[in-house]
Amino acid sequence: MKRDFISLADLTREQFEHLFAFAARLKADRKDGWPHPFLAGKTLAMIFEKPSLRTRVTFEAGMVQLGGYAVYLSPQDIGMGSRESVADVARNLSRWVDLIMVRTFSHAVVLELARHATIPVINGLSDLLHPCQVLADCFTLLEQYGRLDGLKIAFVGDGNNVANSWINAASRLPFSFALACPPGYEPDADILARARQRGARVTITHSVEEAVRGADAVYTDVWVSMGQEQERARRREVFRPYQVNAAVMAMAKPRAFVMHCLPAHRGEEITDDVLDGPQSLVLEQAENRLHVQKAIMVWLLRQRRKSDMTPPEAAEPPRP
Ligand code: CP
Ligand code: NVA
């Protein structure tokens, strides 16, 4: 059976740990010039219905570093759901390439693609979830603290796709997660309920201080996500008390990190001094998108034999 990467709620604790360890191994290879052609001859199709810097470049560069190739498909190129049905796109791509990454609006489109594709599908962001981002963020915290166990992650802002993925991660990993948002901007109720059933330690509050007090990391994201541009004026008003600035960081543990998935709207959800300051992990997060997504792609495509996941020195390109 093929495997997809759509939601962090689908991963077991062991799979998280495997992906972290494998990403660390791939990252350590960098100094030797990426000697790891695990995916030689493989092709990734990248469907983008929203803009991107990090997701596009890290998937494309990552595929090249793994010995493969990536094809970028813009909304104008394929008109998924208008020029051609989602199912037909999935069926056609399955005949030509090995892997699909999709960034889209409705999460139902990601699920439909995965249902009709016979190859693995990776969720590169939907309105509901951003699992690649949060996996890279957890890996980043693991690098800094050497553990996730016992950490308190505070999220200040919108209960959006990134926040939902954090809640999914909290249902599998041993940290606690506290989200402060304005009333009416809470995360997805089903995701929250399922995570709590699984024992996730998640607090949802309207108080920034309650969320941030004692936090080891303070996370934020834009107030206006892609596709919500028509709500900009209202959101800028509603979210004003939820800016991450020096006063908010002072409520966290003294050496707490500040995190942001980027792109940032400087001066809105976060101030320059905090984003660019010594507690900021944002560029580590961005870099780790590359390493973690490479691990995801190898995991999805080389899952059949245990030996497929052996370290890079064993990964010879296929013989002619
Ligand atoms: N964080 C993130 O996904 O960035 P992009 O939107 O630039 O891909
Ligand atoms: N919540 C943001 C994340 C961007 C990476 C958005 O969906 O636009």
Tab-separated table of C-alpha atoms and ligand atoms in Angstrom:
chain	number	residue	atom	x	y	z
A	1	MET	CA	0.000	0.000	0.000
A	2	LYS	CA	1.295	3.454	-0.837
A	3	ARG	CA	1.892	5.891	1.954
A	4	ASP	CA	1.058	9.640	1.919
A	5	PHE	CA	2.227	12.541	4.080
A	6	ILE	CA	-0.910	14.584	4.682
A	7	SER	CA	-1.334	15.089	8.418
A	8	LEU	CA	0.992	14.721	11.402
A	9	ALA	CA	-1.892	12.949	13.139
A	10	ASP	CA	-1.251	10.010	10.775
A	11	LEU	CA	2.300	9.448	12.076
A	12	THR	CA	3.230	7.213	14.957
A	13	ARG	CA	5.727	8.320	17.571
A	14	GLU	CA	8.255	5.901	16.037
A	15	GLN	CA	7.749	7.428	12.604
A	16	PHE	CA	8.354	10.917	14.001
A	17	GLU	CA	11.534	9.674	15.606
A	18	HIS	CA	12.662	7.929	12.458
A	19	LEU	CA	12.114	11.083	10.377
A	20	PHE	CA	13.985	13.241	12.903
A	21	ALA	CA	16.938	10.854	12.958
A	22	PHE	CA	17.032	10.544	9.199
A	23	ALA	CA	16.771	14.322	8.695
A	24	ALA	CA	19.690	14.786	11.111
A	25	ARG	CA	21.712	12.279	9.110
A	26	LEU	CA	20.934	14.007	5.811
A	27	LYS	CA	21.751	17.387	7.341
A	28	ALA	CA	25.108	16.146	8.600
A	29	ASP	CA	25.999	15.101	5.046
A	30	ARG	CA	25.874	18.692	3.844
A	31	LYS	CA	29.532	19.360	4.609
A	32	ASP	CA	30.497	16.652	2.133
A	33	GLY	CA	28.329	18.025	-0.663
A	34	TRP	CA	25.148	15.969	-0.373
A	35	PRO	CA	26.549	12.501	-1.118
A	36	HIS	CA	23.167	10.868	-0.870
A	37	PRO	CA	21.446	10.023	-4.141
A	38	PHE	CA	18.646	8.065	-2.465
A	39	LEU	CA	16.151	9.128	-5.112
A	40	ALA	CA	18.249	8.899	-8.280
A	41	GLY	CA	16.001	8.827	-11.317
A	42	LYS	CA	12.872	9.786	-9.346
A	43	THR	CA	10.645	12.740	-10.227
A	44	LEU	CA	8.547	14.932	-7.942
A	45	ALA	CA	5.592	16.918	-9.332
A	46	MET	CA	4.958	20.074	-7.297
A	47	ILE	CA	1.460	21.547	-7.644
A	48	PHE	CA	1.209	25.110	-6.338
A	49	GLU	CA	-2.124	26.899	-6.160
A	50	LYS	CA	-0.710	29.463	-3.703
A	51	PRO	CA	2.603	31.351	-3.645
A	52	SER	CA	5.707	29.979	-1.928
A	53	LEU	CA	9.388	30.663	-1.349
A	54	ARG	CA	10.457	28.076	1.229
A	55	THR	CA	8.268	25.158	0.231
A	56	ARG	CA	9.065	25.409	-3.439
A	57	VAL	CA	12.811	25.891	-3.080
A	58	THR	CA	13.298	23.286	-0.367
A	59	PHE	CA	11.367	20.589	-2.211
A	60	GLU	CA	13.014	21.371	-5.533
A	61	ALA	CA	16.555	21.707	-4.182
A	62	GLY	CA	15.985	18.719	-1.895
A	63	MET	CA	14.971	16.497	-4.780
A	64	VAL	CA	18.068	17.536	-6.754
A	65	GLN	CA	20.308	16.825	-3.748
A	66	LEU	CA	18.747	13.356	-3.516
A	67	GLY	CA	19.627	12.689	-7.159
A	68	GLY	CA	16.107	13.250	-8.503
A	69	TYR	CA	14.231	15.927	-10.380
A	70	ALA	CA	11.288	18.224	-9.581
A	71	VAL	CA	8.650	19.675	-11.912
A	72	TYR	CA	6.965	22.927	-10.839
A	73	LEU	CA	3.291	23.269	-11.824
A	74	SER	CA	1.602	26.625	-11.278
A	75	PRO	CA	-2.187	27.172	-11.154
A	76	GLN	CA	-1.998	28.539	-14.713
A	77	ASP	CA	-0.253	25.380	-15.912
A	78	ILE	CA	-2.803	22.807	-14.908
A	79	GLY	CA	-5.986	24.507	-13.702
A	80	MET	CA	-6.677	21.723	-11.237
A	81	GLY	CA	-10.443	21.440	-10.761
A	82	SER	CA	-11.224	23.800	-13.667
A	83	ARG	CA	-9.263	22.747	-16.756
A	84	GLU	CA	-9.151	19.192	-15.482
A	85	SER	CA	-10.587	17.358	-12.489
A	86	VAL	CA	-8.445	16.697	-9.425
A	87	ALA	CA	-8.888	12.957	-9.981
A	88	ASP	CA	-7.661	13.181	-13.580
A	89	VAL	CA	-4.631	15.202	-12.537
A	90	ALA	CA	-3.851	12.523	-9.944
A	91	ARG	CA	-4.274	9.642	-12.390
A	92	ASN	CA	-2.118	11.263	-15.069
A	93	LEU	CA	0.693	12.310	-12.762
A	94	SER	CA	0.745	8.781	-11.334
A	95	ARG	CA	1.723	7.471	-14.791
A	96	TRP	CA	4.674	9.854	-15.197
A	97	VAL	CA	6.245	10.730	-11.869
A	98	ASP	CA	6.984	9.075	-8.517
A	99	LEU	CA	5.751	11.598	-5.989
A	100	ILE	CA	3.343	14.563	-5.768
A	101	MET	CA	3.617	17.597	-3.487
A	102	VAL	CA	0.545	19.845	-3.418
A	103	ARG	CA	-0.092	23.301	-1.935
A	104	THR	CA	-3.713	24.274	-2.220
A	105	PHE	CA	-6.696	25.908	-0.522
A	106	SER	CA	-9.235	23.239	0.399
A	107	HIS	CA	-7.878	20.309	2.384
A	108	ALA	CA	-10.450	18.146	0.563
A	109	VAL	CA	-8.391	18.633	-2.617
A	110	VAL	CA	-5.319	17.135	-0.945
A	111	LEU	CA	-7.375	14.148	0.181
A	112	GLU	CA	-8.931	13.718	-3.254
A	113	LEU	CA	-5.558	13.835	-4.986
A	114	ALA	CA	-4.241	11.220	-2.587
A	115	ARG	CA	-7.288	9.030	-3.100
A	116	HIS	CA	-6.892	8.961	-6.877
A	117	ALA	CA	-3.090	8.921	-7.087
A	118	THR	CA	-1.274	5.613	-7.003
A	119	ILE	CA	1.885	7.399	-5.846
A	120	PRO	CA	2.558	9.152	-2.512
A	121	VAL	CA	1.118	12.635	-1.998
A	122	ILE	CA	2.697	15.225	0.306
A	123	ASN	CA	0.661	18.068	1.776
A	124	GLY	CA	2.721	21.219	1.191
A	125	LEU	CA	0.040	23.331	2.952
A	126	SER	CA	-3.730	23.441	2.828
A	127	ASP	CA	-6.113	25.816	4.568
A	128	LEU	CA	-6.338	23.211	7.332
A	129	LEU	CA	-2.788	21.914	7.834
A	130	HIS	CA	0.916	22.591	7.230
A	131	PRO	CA	2.552	19.343	8.360
A	132	CYS	CA	5.951	19.780	6.636
A	133	GLN	CA	6.410	23.074	8.453
A	134	VAL	CA	5.613	21.764	11.903
A	135	LEU	CA	7.694	18.613	11.467
A	136	ALA	CA	10.657	20.865	10.609
A	137	ASP	CA	9.829	23.087	13.598
A	138	CYS	CA	9.772	20.132	15.998
A	139	PHE	CA	13.094	18.972	14.550
A	140	THR	CA	14.488	22.485	15.098
A	141	LEU	CA	13.463	22.443	18.756
A	142	LEU	CA	14.888	18.967	19.169
A	143	GLU	CA	18.231	20.228	17.835
A	144	GLN	CA	18.230	23.144	20.285
A	145	TYR	CA	17.016	21.398	23.425
A	146	GLY	CA	18.074	17.819	22.704
A	147	ARG	CA	14.548	16.742	23.666
A	148	LEU	CA	10.904	17.678	23.208
A	149	ASP	CA	9.857	15.991	26.407
A	150	GLY	CA	8.528	18.498	28.896
A	151	LEU	CA	8.814	21.561	26.656
A	152	LYS	CA	6.045	24.139	26.613
A	153	ILE	CA	5.365	25.628	23.200
A	154	ALA	CA	3.261	28.799	23.146
A	155	PHE	CA	1.540	29.885	19.952
A	156	VAL	CA	0.277	33.464	19.826
A	157	GLY	CA	-2.081	34.399	17.013
A	158	ASP	CA	-4.466	32.695	14.642
A	159	GLY	CA	-5.724	29.128	15.158
A	160	ASN	CA	-4.744	28.440	11.557
A	161	ASN	CA	-3.210	25.643	9.479
A	162	VAL	CA	0.132	25.882	11.294
A	163	ALA	CA	-1.550	25.875	14.712
A	164	ASN	CA	-3.664	22.858	13.723
A	165	SER	CA	-0.541	20.955	12.742
A	166	TRP	CA	1.049	21.828	16.085
A	167	ILE	CA	-1.966	20.326	17.825
A	168	ASN	CA	-1.615	17.175	15.727
A	169	ALA	CA	2.071	16.991	16.669
A	170	ALA	CA	1.186	17.430	20.340
A	171	SER	CA	-1.021	14.355	20.092
A	172	ARG	CA	2.064	12.249	19.313
A	173	LEU	CA	5.021	14.037	20.873
A	174	PRO	CA	5.655	14.741	24.544
A	175	PHE	CA	5.440	18.550	24.710
A	176	SER	CA	2.623	20.783	25.861
A	177	PHE	CA	1.091	23.345	23.548
A	178	ALA	CA	-0.699	26.539	24.585
A	179	LEU	CA	-2.399	28.737	22.013
A	180	ALA	CA	-3.553	32.307	22.669
A	181	CYS	CA	-5.953	33.632	20.041
A	182	PRO	CA	-8.765	36.174	19.840
A	183	PRO	CA	-12.290	34.808	20.394
A	184	GLY	CA	-13.576	33.325	17.151
A	185	TYR	CA	-10.126	32.409	15.816
A	186	GLU	CA	-9.670	29.112	17.626
A	187	PRO	CA	-8.100	26.092	15.916
A	188	ASP	CA	-10.156	23.369	14.234
A	189	ALA	CA	-12.533	21.827	16.797
A	190	ASP	CA	-12.292	18.261	15.418
A	191	ILE	CA	-8.505	18.276	15.364
A	192	LEU	CA	-8.474	19.587	18.915
A	193	ALA	CA	-10.982	17.009	20.156
A	194	ARG	CA	-9.115	14.116	18.533
A	195	ALA	CA	-5.782	15.318	19.880
A	196	ARG	CA	-7.185	15.564	23.396
A	197	GLN	CA	-8.639	12.069	23.113
A	198	ARG	CA	-5.129	10.884	22.387
A	199	GLY	CA	-3.838	12.611	25.481
A	200	ALA	CA	-2.369	15.760	23.931
A	201	ARG	CA	-1.663	18.475	26.475
A	202	VAL	CA	-3.200	21.456	24.670
A	203	THR	CA	-4.507	24.694	26.184
A	204	ILE	CA	-6.562	27.187	24.198
A	205	THR	CA	-6.887	30.609	25.789
A	206	HIS	CA	-7.535	34.227	24.869
A	207	SER	CA	-4.815	35.375	27.264
A	208	VAL	CA	-1.351	35.866	25.797
A	209	GLU	CA	0.149	35.820	29.255
A	210	GLU	CA	-1.465	32.494	30.140
A	211	ALA	CA	-0.115	30.885	26.973
A	212	VAL	CA	3.373	32.368	27.120
A	213	ARG	CA	4.094	32.122	30.841
A	214	GLY	CA	6.888	29.591	31.352
A	215	ALA	CA	7.138	28.787	27.628
A	216	ASP	CA	10.328	27.363	26.139
A	217	ALA	CA	9.385	28.615	22.663
A	218	VAL	CA	6.984	31.295	21.485
A	219	TYR	CA	5.624	30.738	17.999
A	220	THR	CA	3.643	33.034	15.774
A	221	ASP	CA	2.392	33.196	12.197
A	222	VAL	CA	0.707	35.798	10.012
A	223	TRP	CA	-2.701	37.154	10.996
A	224	VAL	CA	-3.882	36.938	7.392
A	225	SER	CA	-3.165	33.595	5.756
A	226	MET	CA	-3.081	33.055	2.005
A	227	GLY	CA	-6.644	33.178	0.714
A	228	GLN	CA	-7.904	35.453	3.541
A	229	GLU	CA	-6.787	38.725	1.993
A	230	GLN	CA	-10.322	40.143	1.894
A	231	GLU	CA	-10.405	39.888	5.727
A	232	ARG	CA	-7.176	41.841	6.139
A	233	ALA	CA	-8.593	45.062	7.645
A	234	ARG	CA	-10.703	43.278	10.230
A	235	ARG	CA	-8.014	40.781	11.178
A	236	ARG	CA	-5.432	43.519	11.696
A	237	GLU	CA	-7.765	45.084	14.259
A	238	VAL	CA	-8.774	41.865	16.022
A	239	PHE	CA	-5.243	40.485	16.310
A	240	ARG	CA	-3.542	43.694	17.443
A	241	PRO	CA	-3.271	42.542	21.116
A	242	TYR	CA	-1.627	39.305	19.910
A	243	GLN	CA	1.650	40.717	18.624
A	244	VAL	CA	4.829	38.904	19.683
A	245	ASN	CA	7.183	41.645	20.902
A	246	ALA	CA	9.799	42.147	23.606
A	247	ALA	CA	7.136	42.513	26.315
A	248	VAL	CA	5.572	39.187	25.346
A	249	MET	CA	8.953	37.441	25.189
A	250	ALA	CA	9.628	38.726	28.715
A	251	MET	CA	6.690	36.591	29.924
A	252	ALA	CA	8.331	33.390	28.635
A	253	LYS	CA	11.307	31.582	30.164
A	254	PRO	CA	14.401	33.819	30.066
A	255	ARG	CA	16.074	31.898	27.239
A	256	ALA	CA	12.949	30.978	25.329
A	257	PHE	CA	13.180	30.850	21.569
A	258	VAL	CA	10.947	32.737	19.205
A	259	MET	CA	9.726	30.903	16.118
A	260	HIS	CA	7.855	31.845	12.952
A	261	CYS	CA	7.191	29.767	9.866
A	262	LEU	CA	7.703	32.815	7.577
A	263	PRO	CA	6.864	34.801	5.574
A	264	ALA	CA	6.518	37.374	8.380
A	265	HIS	CA	4.525	40.564	8.266
A	266	ARG	CA	7.005	42.587	10.253
A	267	GLY	CA	5.358	45.043	12.619
A	268	GLU	CA	2.096	43.061	12.626
A	269	GLU	CA	2.316	39.674	14.326
A	270	ILE	CA	5.981	40.153	15.290
A	271	THR	CA	8.353	43.051	15.779
A	272	ASP	CA	11.702	43.354	14.006
A	273	ASP	CA	13.739	43.304	17.215
A	274	VAL	CA	12.273	39.932	18.209
A	275	LEU	CA	12.297	38.382	14.734
A	276	ASP	CA	15.926	39.385	14.151
A	277	GLY	CA	17.073	39.029	17.758
A	278	PRO	CA	19.250	36.421	19.455
A	279	GLN	CA	16.287	34.285	20.566
A	280	SER	CA	15.024	33.849	17.013
A	281	LEU	CA	15.146	30.425	15.366
A	282	VAL	CA	13.432	31.432	12.150
A	283	LEU	CA	16.321	30.767	9.792
A	284	GLU	CA	17.060	27.427	11.450
A	285	GLN	CA	13.401	26.522	10.899
A	286	ALA	CA	13.597	27.579	7.262
A	287	GLU	CA	16.809	25.616	6.721
A	288	ASN	CA	15.370	22.534	8.365
A	289	ARG	CA	12.461	22.469	5.925
A	290	LEU	CA	15.052	21.217	3.440
A	291	HIS	CA	16.459	18.409	5.581
A	292	VAL	CA	13.146	17.241	6.996
A	293	GLN	CA	11.363	17.180	3.632
A	294	LYS	CA	14.232	15.207	2.118
A	295	ALA	CA	13.733	12.671	4.892
A	296	ILE	CA	9.986	12.596	4.171
A	297	MET	CA	10.532	12.007	0.444
A	298	VAL	CA	12.997	9.179	0.995
A	299	TRP	CA	10.712	7.658	3.621
A	300	LEU	CA	7.746	7.712	1.256
A	301	LEU	CA	9.593	6.309	-1.744
A	302	ARG	CA	11.973	3.817	-0.199
A	303	GLN	CA	9.823	2.284	2.488
A	304	ARG	CA	9.595	-1.239	1.178
A	305	ARG	CA	12.827	-2.742	2.409
A	306	LYS	CA	14.480	-1.874	5.695
A	307	SER	CA	17.814	-1.678	3.880
A	308	ASP	CA	16.414	1.193	1.810
A	309	MET	CA	16.791	3.441	4.809
A	310	THR	CA	20.415	2.597	5.500
A	311	PRO	CA	22.788	5.544	5.786
A	312	PRO	CA	23.915	7.453	2.691
A	313	GLU	CA	27.248	5.680	2.195
A	314	ALA	CA	25.227	2.619	1.236
A	315	ALA	CA	23.069	4.570	-1.201
A	316	GLU	CA	24.690	3.961	-4.551
A	317	PRO	CA	22.965	5.307	-7.640
A	318	PRO	CA	21.372	2.489	-9.665
A	319	ARG	CA	23.834	0.711	-11.938
A	320	PRO	CA	23.280	1.135	-15.694
B	1	CP	N1	6.754	28.598	5.612
B	1	CP	C1	6.400	28.372	4.329
B	1	CP	O1	5.721	27.398	3.988
B	1	CP	O2	6.896	29.291	3.445
B	1	CP	P1	6.420	29.484	1.947
B	1	CP	O3	4.988	29.910	1.968
B	1	CP	O4	7.335	30.534	1.369
B	1	CP	O5	6.563	28.165	1.224
B	2	NVA	N1	-0.719	30.392	7.787
B	2	NVA	C1	0.074	30.803	6.656
B	2	NVA	C2	1.309	29.959	6.560
B	2	NVA	C3	2.239	30.338	5.450
B	2	NVA	C4	3.440	29.456	5.372
B	2	NVA	C5	-0.749	30.719	5.387
B	2	NVA	O1	-1.487	29.733	5.230
B	2	NVA	O2	-0.667	31.614	4.559
